[in-house]
Steps between C-alpha positions, in 0.01 A plus 500: 500500500764246396740778398446673834582181691819452296590864566473459878695172494783665307481804729538281808797316348673822393452668838592201715779314320771757577429529877463121524832445322670754730357334811614159377854632452496648851395167651776323310752763607558617143588869486329709234764723342471823302517322166206273588285794612583696185404205277176444694409869471562499124307175452195612701449834330565373148238230560254769616556710188454203266197389701332839458577493128329161468187626678448775250610286204636807327632359173719790397659504843682177420685684224601776743594238756717308254687805370529678834592175674783423260642853522465510879657157539793595276566820697450323833727210407771722356498739794466256788684192374779657295560835671375479857591138568855552382527818705319404820485117480278395793505840671164622639505787253448254211168381641389853586555630147352189338181523709461871422548436125226235508270738691547767233435249219179378665373856550564585133324181393204587723468844344514358145236242588266742673527771235423261212185355657209646305128538569296209371781256560376142523531289814446134418584325828253659742146629518451859612403403856803268525734766365375744765622249760831430325613863471502588874657161573793589277574806713509281812741259329738780400481664843575173678792402275636855506490504880654156543770523232586864575545411866732213404690718253547781753632256760740314270583709192434865585629484855692826501292819504658631182380634164432151366259430785315829438475430125370148568228629734399778258479263201307238695254765619466630143436146374220453755344842433495448121363148535232594754402807296453286190290241682283760678442693176390186316285387793314833498476491119440127465243562226783600266568129446316259274432181696470212258348257753216742579399494133474122478 
């Protein structure tokens, strides 16, 4: 029960801190620019991915995460900082391409994570009944953050109805579909996991 309480506290913080920060800026008359929204989007979804990884405590995933993370960061840094920034500086196109690159990286990471999760995998943080509550809650978290941050991104970064906007919407939809599919599959097949706390 303690783990479930901590989960809901963290969920509340994750889902509320971004809207609260935005509202505070509005009251203070501070304008939220494209760069801020891009950084918030990247932060929120990276936290979600790492959070999911921690739930499942998949040891070998940390190796994939380390290698893939280093390669992805190198490509991202080289492309955005060295090539795009020099070419576009603070042009809106820089933030569009950067956000799309991060979306693609997160989708690839999701697929690696989901495909390497095997039957009989141990879950040490939750009992079975608690885990059956956590899984649907994760979908609600992703849906809420996707709605809020996508709305902000479309109003500030992907303003023009161009190819970048279409790609962003497609990738965000794909991210949600893959994530929801994974959660629903594991909720239906929850017995595939080995719950350590239920054996104590």
